[in-house]
Amino acid sequence: MDKETLRCQLDEILVLESIYGDDFAMTEEERRNRDEIQEFVDGIDSSNEFLPLQFMIGLSGHDPERLRVISVKVIITEVYPERIPTVDISGKDCGVSRGDLQDLELRFRSYLEPLANNGHEGYLFDGLEWLDSQIEEMFANLEENSAEEEKQPDTVSFSRVWMYFHHIYSSKKRRYIVELAHQMKLTGICKSGKPGIICIEGETQPCEEYVQALRSLTWKRMTVRHRETSEERQWLRFSDFKEIQLEPGDFRSLLHELNLSDDLFEILYQL
């Protein structure tokens, strides 16, 4: 893992934290991970197994009263800035529909791509400033269109994605797998050990973001073996996300108890 790249990432995050102040947030676990990376960069600790750097920033469209806030979750992998970070944009009680937030997320990625391709270093601040301007315009449009018109509820699709891994042993990765699912409000299971199997389910967009975030980690082998979709929330099978440790026979029984496809075990294990 390149120390100089990590040092630049840490410096950039420090600058963002000083600029955004209270709008910048990291969980206790995320700060501990950042400290471990800093110790590695400074030569204090020789361990080089880390989770991706991540943080949350609240953007209000340059509104000093911060009447509406949109949250931007940023996950920086070891290949940043050559590849753009994973980004999840969400907003609670901000008046913006999920569909509009997803569109904003896509446009944000499109804005960042040329910066990464042109070899720009430390382009997150420029990107966040552009994003804040887009949010400002979005909020202005909400004000203009606040005539009493009842919006049709967004059509939401749900997905269930099954991933197969050569193994899942690392305690840090196992903790990250569970915590990320909780952050993204997804349900499912992680069967640790060899082989490792993860099932993630929930709204389609967060599911795809979750898969992308796991792909950014280093694995001996990771394959998406099966995808399912539905328009019905009651189609979901899990009530939370948790880690399990089961032998193949017990895992087959669990699939049967959850009333999942009879062929799913064979699909996952390629029997």
XYZ file of N, CA and C in Angstrom, residues 1-2 5-6 9 52-53 75-86 116-117 119-120 123 212-213 215-218:
90
model
N 0.852 -1.186 0.000
C 0.000 0.000 0.000
C 0.895 1.245 0.000
N 0.699 2.152 -0.935
C 1.584 3.295 -1.123
C 1.384 4.330 -0.013
N 0.527 7.997 -1.237
C -0.881 8.154 -1.616
C -1.752 8.292 -0.375
N -1.503 7.436 0.621
C -2.278 7.513 1.860
C -2.051 8.842 2.569
N -4.120 11.451 0.922
C -5.533 11.278 1.266
C -5.820 11.806 2.670
N -11.254 1.275 4.022
C -11.175 2.539 3.271
C -11.471 3.735 4.173
N -10.819 4.840 3.906
C -11.124 6.093 4.603
C -12.529 6.541 4.220
N -16.438 7.436 0.469
C -15.556 6.320 0.809
C -14.373 6.353 -0.151
N -13.186 6.600 0.393
C -11.976 6.739 -0.415
C -11.173 5.441 -0.341
N -10.905 4.818 -1.475
C -10.101 3.601 -1.496
C -8.653 3.946 -1.821
N -7.803 2.933 -1.798
C -6.369 3.150 -2.019
C -6.053 3.599 -3.444
N -7.029 3.479 -4.368
C -6.764 3.870 -5.756
C -7.189 5.309 -6.046
N -7.706 6.025 -5.038
C -7.991 7.448 -5.200
C -6.666 8.199 -5.148
N -6.410 9.211 -5.989
C -7.359 9.924 -6.862
C -7.455 9.398 -8.290
N -6.722 8.286 -8.619
C -6.812 7.767 -9.992
C -8.224 7.294 -10.318
N -8.963 6.819 -9.292
C -10.369 6.451 -9.469
C -11.194 7.229 -8.476
N -12.389 7.615 -8.894
C -13.219 8.449 -8.021
C -13.690 7.648 -6.813
N -13.971 8.329 -5.710
C -14.437 7.625 -4.510
C -15.873 7.132 -4.669
N -16.260 6.216 -3.796
C -17.655 5.798 -3.724
C -18.440 6.868 -2.969
N -10.437 12.798 -12.278
C -9.620 11.609 -12.011
C -8.817 11.224 -13.252
N -9.451 11.267 -14.409
C -8.791 10.860 -15.653
C -7.670 11.807 -16.054
N -5.646 13.198 -13.986
C -4.564 13.137 -13.019
C -4.591 14.224 -11.968
N -5.755 14.855 -11.745
C -5.846 15.880 -10.698
C -5.631 15.243 -9.323
N -9.085 16.404 -5.534
C -10.157 17.150 -6.198
C -11.489 17.085 -5.457
N -20.409 -2.195 -5.036
C -19.285 -1.409 -5.545
C -18.264 -1.142 -4.439
N -18.758 -0.832 -3.235
C -17.849 -0.559 -2.113
C -17.030 -1.801 -1.757
N -16.270 -4.247 -3.823
C -15.332 -4.503 -4.927
C -14.052 -3.669 -4.773
N -14.147 -2.525 -4.109
C -12.986 -1.652 -3.971
C -11.960 -2.217 -2.988
N -12.366 -3.245 -2.197
C -11.431 -3.877 -1.275
C -10.628 -4.948 -2.015
N -9.569 -5.424 -1.382
C -8.720 -6.454 -1.980
C -9.217 -7.832 -1.552
